[in-house]
mmCIF file of C-alpha atoms in Angstrom:
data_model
loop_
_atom_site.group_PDB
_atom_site.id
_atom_site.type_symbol
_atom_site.label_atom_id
_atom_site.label_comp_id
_atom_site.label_asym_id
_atom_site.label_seq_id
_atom_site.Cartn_x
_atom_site.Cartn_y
_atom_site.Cartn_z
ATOM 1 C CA UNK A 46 0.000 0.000 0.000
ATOM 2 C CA UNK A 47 2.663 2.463 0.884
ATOM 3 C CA UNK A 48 5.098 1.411 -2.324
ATOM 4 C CA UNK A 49 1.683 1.772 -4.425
ATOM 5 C CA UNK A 50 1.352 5.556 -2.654
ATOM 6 C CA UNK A 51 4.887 6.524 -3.126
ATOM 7 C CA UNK A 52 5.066 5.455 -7.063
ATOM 8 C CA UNK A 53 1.540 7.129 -7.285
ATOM 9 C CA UNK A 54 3.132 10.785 -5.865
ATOM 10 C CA UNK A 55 6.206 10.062 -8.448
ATOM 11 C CA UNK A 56 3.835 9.931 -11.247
ATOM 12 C CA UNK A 57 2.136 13.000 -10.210
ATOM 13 C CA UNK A 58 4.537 15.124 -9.372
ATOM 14 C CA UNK A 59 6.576 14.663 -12.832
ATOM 15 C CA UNK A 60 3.218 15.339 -14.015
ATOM 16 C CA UNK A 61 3.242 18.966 -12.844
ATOM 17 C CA UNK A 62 6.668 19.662 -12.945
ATOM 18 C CA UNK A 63 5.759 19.238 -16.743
ATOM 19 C CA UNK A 64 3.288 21.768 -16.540
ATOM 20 C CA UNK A 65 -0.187 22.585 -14.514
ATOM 21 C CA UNK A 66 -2.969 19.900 -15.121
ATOM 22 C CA UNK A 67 -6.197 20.476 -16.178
ATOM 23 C CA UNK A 68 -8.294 22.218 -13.355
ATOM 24 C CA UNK A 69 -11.863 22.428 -12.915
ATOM 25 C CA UNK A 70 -13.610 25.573 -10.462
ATOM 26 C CA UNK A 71 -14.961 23.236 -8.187
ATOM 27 C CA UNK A 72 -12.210 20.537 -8.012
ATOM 28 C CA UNK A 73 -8.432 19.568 -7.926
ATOM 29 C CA UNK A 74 -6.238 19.059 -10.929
ATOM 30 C CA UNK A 75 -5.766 14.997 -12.622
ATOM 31 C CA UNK A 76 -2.368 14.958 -9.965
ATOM 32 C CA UNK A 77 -4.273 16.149 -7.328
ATOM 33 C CA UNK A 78 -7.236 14.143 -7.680
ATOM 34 C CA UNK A 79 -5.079 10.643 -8.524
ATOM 35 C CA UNK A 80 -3.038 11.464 -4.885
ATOM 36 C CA UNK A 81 -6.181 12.003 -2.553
ATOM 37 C CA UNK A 82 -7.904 8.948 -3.550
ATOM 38 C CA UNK A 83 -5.368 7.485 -1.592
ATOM 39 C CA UNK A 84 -7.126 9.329 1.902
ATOM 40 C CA UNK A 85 -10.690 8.800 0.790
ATOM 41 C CA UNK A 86 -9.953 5.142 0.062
ATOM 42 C CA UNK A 87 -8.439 4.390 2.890
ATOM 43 C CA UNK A 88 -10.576 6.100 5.452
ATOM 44 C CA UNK A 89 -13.285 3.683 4.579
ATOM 45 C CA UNK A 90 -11.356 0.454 3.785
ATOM 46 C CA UNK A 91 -8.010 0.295 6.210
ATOM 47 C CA UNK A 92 -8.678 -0.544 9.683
ATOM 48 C CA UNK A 93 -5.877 -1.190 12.923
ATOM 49 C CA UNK A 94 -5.425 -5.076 12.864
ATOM 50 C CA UNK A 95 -3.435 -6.915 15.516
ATOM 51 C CA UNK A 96 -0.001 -6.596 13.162
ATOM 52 C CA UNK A 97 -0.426 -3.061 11.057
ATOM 53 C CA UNK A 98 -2.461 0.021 12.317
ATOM 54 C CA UNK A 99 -3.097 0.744 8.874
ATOM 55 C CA UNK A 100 -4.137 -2.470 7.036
ATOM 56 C CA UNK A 101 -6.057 -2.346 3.788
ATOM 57 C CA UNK A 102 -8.779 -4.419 4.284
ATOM 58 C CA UNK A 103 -9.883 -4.024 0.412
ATOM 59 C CA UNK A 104 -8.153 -5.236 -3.232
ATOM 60 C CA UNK A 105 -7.898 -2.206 -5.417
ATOM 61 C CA UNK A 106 -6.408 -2.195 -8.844
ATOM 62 C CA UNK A 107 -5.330 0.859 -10.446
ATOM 63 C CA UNK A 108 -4.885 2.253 -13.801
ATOM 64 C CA UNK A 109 -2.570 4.865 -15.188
ATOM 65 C CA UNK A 110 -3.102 6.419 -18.500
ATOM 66 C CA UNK A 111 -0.441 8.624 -19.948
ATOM 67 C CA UNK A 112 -0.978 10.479 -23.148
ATOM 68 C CA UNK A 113 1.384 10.518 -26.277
ATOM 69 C CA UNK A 114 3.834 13.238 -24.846
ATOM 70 C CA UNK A 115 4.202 10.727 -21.694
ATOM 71 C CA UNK A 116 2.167 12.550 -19.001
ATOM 72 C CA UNK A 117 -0.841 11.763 -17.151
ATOM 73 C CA UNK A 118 -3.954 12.038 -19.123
ATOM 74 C CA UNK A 119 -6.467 10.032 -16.989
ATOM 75 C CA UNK A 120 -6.584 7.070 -14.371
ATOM 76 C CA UNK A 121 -9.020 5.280 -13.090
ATOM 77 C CA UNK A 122 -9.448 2.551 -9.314
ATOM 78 C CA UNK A 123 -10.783 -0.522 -9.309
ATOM 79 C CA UNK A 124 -11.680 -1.944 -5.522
ATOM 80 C CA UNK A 125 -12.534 -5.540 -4.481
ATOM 81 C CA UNK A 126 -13.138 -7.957 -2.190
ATOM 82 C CA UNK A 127 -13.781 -5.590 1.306
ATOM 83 C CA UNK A 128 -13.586 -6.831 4.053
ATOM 84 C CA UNK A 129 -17.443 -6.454 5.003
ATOM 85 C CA UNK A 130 -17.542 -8.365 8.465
ATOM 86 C CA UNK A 131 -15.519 -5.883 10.021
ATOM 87 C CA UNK A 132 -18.459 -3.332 9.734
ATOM 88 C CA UNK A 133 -20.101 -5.456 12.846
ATOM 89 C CA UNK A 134 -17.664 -7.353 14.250
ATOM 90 C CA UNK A 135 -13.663 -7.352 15.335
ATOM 91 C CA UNK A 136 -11.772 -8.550 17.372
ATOM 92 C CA UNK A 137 -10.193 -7.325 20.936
ATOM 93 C CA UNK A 138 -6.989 -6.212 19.244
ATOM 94 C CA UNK A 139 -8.350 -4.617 16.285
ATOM 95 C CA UNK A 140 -10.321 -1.519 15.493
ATOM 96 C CA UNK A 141 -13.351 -1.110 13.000
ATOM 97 C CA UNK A 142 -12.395 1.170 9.665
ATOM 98 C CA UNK A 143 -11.007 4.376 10.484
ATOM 99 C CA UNK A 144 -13.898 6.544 8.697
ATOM 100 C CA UNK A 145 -16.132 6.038 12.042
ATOM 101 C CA UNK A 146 -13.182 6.990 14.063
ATOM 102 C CA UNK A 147 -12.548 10.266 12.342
ATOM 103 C CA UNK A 148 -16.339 11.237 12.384
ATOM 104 C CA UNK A 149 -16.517 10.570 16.109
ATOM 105 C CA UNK A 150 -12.833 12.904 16.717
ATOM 106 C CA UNK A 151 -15.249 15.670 17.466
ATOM 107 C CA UNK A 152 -12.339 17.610 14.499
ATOM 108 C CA UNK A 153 -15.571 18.703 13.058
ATOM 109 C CA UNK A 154 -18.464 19.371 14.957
ATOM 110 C CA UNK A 155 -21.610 19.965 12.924
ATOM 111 C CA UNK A 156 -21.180 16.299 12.031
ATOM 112 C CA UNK A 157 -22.346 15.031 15.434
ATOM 113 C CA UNK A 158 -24.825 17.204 15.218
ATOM 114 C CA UNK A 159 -25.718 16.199 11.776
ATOM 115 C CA UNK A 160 -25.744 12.253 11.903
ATOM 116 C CA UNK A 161 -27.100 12.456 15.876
ATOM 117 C CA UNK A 162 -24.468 11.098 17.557
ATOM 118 C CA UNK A 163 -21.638 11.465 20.705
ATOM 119 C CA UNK A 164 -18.160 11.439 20.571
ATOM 120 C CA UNK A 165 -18.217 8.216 22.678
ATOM 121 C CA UNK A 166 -17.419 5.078 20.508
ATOM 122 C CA UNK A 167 -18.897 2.587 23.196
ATOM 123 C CA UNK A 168 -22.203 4.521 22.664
ATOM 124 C CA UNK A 169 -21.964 2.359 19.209
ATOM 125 C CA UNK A 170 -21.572 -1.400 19.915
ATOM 126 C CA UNK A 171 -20.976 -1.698 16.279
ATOM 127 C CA UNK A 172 -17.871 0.019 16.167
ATOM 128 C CA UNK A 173 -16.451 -0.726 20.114
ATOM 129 C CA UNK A 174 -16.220 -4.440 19.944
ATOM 130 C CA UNK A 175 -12.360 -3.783 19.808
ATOM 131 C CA UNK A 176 -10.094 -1.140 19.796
ATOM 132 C CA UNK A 177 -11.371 2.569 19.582
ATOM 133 C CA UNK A 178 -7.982 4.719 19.535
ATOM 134 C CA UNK A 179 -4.705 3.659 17.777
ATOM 135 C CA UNK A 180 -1.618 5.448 18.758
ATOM 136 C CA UNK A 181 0.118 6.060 15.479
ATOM 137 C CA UNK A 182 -3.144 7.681 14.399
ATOM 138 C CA UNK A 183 -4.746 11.058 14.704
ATOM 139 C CA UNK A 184 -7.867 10.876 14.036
ATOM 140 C CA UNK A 185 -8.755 14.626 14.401
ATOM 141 C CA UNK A 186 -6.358 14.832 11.508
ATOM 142 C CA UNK A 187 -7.332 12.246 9.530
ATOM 143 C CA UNK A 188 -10.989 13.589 8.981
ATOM 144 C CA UNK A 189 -10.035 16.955 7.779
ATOM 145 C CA UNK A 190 -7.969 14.775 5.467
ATOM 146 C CA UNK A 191 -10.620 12.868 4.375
ATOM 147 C CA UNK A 192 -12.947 15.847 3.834
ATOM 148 C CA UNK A 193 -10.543 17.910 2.313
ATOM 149 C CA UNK A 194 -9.879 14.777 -0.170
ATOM 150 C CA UNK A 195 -13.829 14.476 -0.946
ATOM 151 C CA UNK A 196 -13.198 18.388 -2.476
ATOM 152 C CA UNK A 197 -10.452 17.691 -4.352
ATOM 153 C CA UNK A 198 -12.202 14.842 -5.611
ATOM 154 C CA UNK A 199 -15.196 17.136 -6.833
ATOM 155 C CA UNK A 200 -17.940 15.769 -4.479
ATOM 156 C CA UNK A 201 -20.864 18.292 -3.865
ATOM 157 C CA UNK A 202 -21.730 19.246 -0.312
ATOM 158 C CA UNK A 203 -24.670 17.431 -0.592
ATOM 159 C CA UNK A 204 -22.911 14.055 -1.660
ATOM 160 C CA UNK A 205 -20.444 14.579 0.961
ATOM 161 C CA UNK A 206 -23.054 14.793 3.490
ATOM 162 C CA UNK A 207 -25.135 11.707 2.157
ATOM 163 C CA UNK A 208 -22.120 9.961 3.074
ATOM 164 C CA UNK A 209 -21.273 11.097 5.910
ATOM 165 C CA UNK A 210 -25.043 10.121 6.699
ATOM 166 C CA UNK A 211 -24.807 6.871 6.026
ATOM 167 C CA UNK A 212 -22.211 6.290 8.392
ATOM 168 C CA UNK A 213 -24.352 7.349 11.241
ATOM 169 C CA UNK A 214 -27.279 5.254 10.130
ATOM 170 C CA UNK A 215 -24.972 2.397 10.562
ATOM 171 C CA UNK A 216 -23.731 3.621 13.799
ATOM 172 C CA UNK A 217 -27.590 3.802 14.942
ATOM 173 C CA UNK A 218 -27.772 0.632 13.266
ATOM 174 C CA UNK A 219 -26.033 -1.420 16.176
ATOM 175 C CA UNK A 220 -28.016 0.238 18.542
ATOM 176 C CA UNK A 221 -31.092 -1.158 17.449
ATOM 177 C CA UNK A 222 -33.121 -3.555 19.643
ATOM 178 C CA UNK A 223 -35.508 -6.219 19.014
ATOM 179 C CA UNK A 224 -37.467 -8.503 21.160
ATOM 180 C CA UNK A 225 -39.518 -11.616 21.157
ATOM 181 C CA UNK A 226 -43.244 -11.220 21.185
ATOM 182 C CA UNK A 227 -45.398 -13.550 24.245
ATOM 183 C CA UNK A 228 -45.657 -17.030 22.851
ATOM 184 C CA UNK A 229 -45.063 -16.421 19.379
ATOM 185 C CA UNK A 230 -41.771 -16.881 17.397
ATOM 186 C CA UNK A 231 -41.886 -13.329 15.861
ATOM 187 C CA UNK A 232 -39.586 -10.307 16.730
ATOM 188 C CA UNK A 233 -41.010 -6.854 17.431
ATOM 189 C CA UNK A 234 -38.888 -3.586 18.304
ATOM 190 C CA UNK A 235 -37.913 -3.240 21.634
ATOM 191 C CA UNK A 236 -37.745 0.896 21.669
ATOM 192 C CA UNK A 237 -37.004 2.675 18.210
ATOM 193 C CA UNK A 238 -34.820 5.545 19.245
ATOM 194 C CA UNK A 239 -32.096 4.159 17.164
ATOM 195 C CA UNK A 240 -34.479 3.039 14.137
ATOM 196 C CA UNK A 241 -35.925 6.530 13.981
ATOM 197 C CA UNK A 242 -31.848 8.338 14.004
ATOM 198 C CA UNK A 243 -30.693 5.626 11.743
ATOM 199 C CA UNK A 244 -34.284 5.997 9.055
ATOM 200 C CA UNK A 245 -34.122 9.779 9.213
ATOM 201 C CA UNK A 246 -30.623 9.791 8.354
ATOM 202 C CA UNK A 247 -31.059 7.753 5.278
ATOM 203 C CA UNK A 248 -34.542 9.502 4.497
ATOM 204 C CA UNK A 249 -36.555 6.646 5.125
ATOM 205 C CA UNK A 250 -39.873 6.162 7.583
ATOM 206 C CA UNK A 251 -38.840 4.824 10.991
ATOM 207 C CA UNK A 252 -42.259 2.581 10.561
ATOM 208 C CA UNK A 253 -41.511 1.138 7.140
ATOM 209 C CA UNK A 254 -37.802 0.568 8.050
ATOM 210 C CA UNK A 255 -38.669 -1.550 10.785
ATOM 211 C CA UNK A 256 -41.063 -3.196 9.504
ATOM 212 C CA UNK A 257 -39.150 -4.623 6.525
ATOM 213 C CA UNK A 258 -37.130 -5.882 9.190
ATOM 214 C CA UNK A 259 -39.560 -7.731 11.378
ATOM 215 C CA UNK A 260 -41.999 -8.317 8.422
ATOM 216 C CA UNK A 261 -39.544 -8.558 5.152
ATOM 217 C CA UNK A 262 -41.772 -8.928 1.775
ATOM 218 C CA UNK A 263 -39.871 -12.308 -0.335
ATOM 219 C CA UNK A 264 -40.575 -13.410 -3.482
ATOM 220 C CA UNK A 265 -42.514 -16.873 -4.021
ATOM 221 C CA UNK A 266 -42.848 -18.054 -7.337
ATOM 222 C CA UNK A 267 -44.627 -15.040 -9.016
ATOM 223 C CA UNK A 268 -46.065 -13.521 -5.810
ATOM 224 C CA UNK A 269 -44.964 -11.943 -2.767
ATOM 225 C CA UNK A 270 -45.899 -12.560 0.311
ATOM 226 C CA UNK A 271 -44.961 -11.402 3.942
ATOM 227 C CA UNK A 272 -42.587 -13.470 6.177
ATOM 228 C CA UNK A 273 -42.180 -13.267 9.729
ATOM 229 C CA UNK A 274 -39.125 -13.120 11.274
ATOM 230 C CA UNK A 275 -37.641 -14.420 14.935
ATOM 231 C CA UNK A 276 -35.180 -11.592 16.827
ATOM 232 C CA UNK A 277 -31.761 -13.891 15.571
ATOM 233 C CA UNK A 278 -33.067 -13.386 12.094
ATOM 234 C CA UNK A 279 -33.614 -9.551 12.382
ATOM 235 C CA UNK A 280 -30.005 -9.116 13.720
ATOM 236 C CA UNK A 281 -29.088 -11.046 10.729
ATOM 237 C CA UNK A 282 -30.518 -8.907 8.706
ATOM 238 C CA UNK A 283 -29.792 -5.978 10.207
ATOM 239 C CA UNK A 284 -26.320 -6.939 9.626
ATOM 240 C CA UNK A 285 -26.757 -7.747 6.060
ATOM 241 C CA UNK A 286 -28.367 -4.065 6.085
ATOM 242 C CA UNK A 287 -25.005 -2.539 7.109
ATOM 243 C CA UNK A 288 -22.520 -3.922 5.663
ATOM 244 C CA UNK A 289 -24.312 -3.477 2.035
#
């Protein structure tokens, strides 16, 4: 990952020492925009793992296009292959991806206020099954990193807030409760605090979020038809919900 980042900055920066790329108003130049993928790629697919703080948890495959006077003309990221069970679980030693991390460093406010959360990562069972800081990491740092990468990259204030949004609903998602209804196998909410943060944030109606859930509509031959579900299954899907 780091070798890839270093020959990455080489390319660029003979790039512009050749001249300055093509710039649009509301975005960063080709070099630019090629170097702080690297951030925005990272802040939501490395994670701390028992041997690297910074482990790429994700495949990506990258293309470089030069033109016929040898610089950069274009480029292109494949990614692959994340590592999706880490969204719910880890282990003691290990930390979920850094994105939740940066959100919760408090480096920018309104975004607490924004996706209705604390700064406390063990308010989130999702994300405090294992470790919550890492020492070679500043998170506070990080975000503005992250943020300031989503610019370069020309996202709109309004896409970088839908996903900044979306990591909150899944942060609300592990907070979500469910319990067994009096002699029947069928879950029902237990409270909907969380299911109310988590729908608004994605836009959705706490109601029809929940029930999809509890009551999920599946396909049968040529019809649908309504399924109930018992609490292990909700979590399951709940799950499923997240890391999609």
């Amino acid at each position: 990952t780091v070798n890839t980042k270093r020959v990455i900055q080489y390319f660029a920066s003979i790039a512009a020492a050749g001249g300055a790329g093509k710039k649009d108003s509301n975005k960063g130049t080709l070099e630019d925009q090629i170097i702080q993928a690297n951030p925005a790629l990272e802040a939501f697919g490395n994670a701390k793992t028992v041997r690297n703080d910074n482990s790429s948890r994700f495949g990506k495959f990258i293309r470089i296009h030069f033109g016929t006077s040898g610089k950069l003309s274009s480029a292109d990221i494949e990614t692959y292959l994340l590592e999706k069970s880490r969204v719910t679980f880890q282990l003691k030693a290990e930390r979920n991806y850094h994105i939740f991390f940066q959100i919760l460093s408090n480096a920018k406010p309104e975004l607490l206020d924004m996706l209705l959360i604390t700064n406390n990562p063990y308010d989130y069972s999702y994300i405090s099954q294992g470790e919550v800081t890492v020492a070679s990491i500043n998170d506070s740092e990080e975000l503005l990193a992250t943020d300031n990468a989503f610019d370069v990259l020309g996202f709109t204030p309004d896409e970088k807030m839908g996903v900044y949004k979306l990591i909150g609903a899944i942060m609300h998602y592990g907070n979500m409760k469910f319990k067994q209804k009096q002699r029947e196998e069928q879950a029902e909410p237990d409270g909907s605090e969380a299911a109310d943060k988590s729908a608004y944030l994605m836009g959705l109606n706490s109601a029809d979020l929940l029930k999809g859930l509890c009551h999920p509509r599946v396909k049968v031959g040529n019809e649908y038809v309504t399924k109930g579900q018992g609490v292990d299954q909700v979590y399951y899907s709940l799950g499923a919900l997240a890391k999609s």
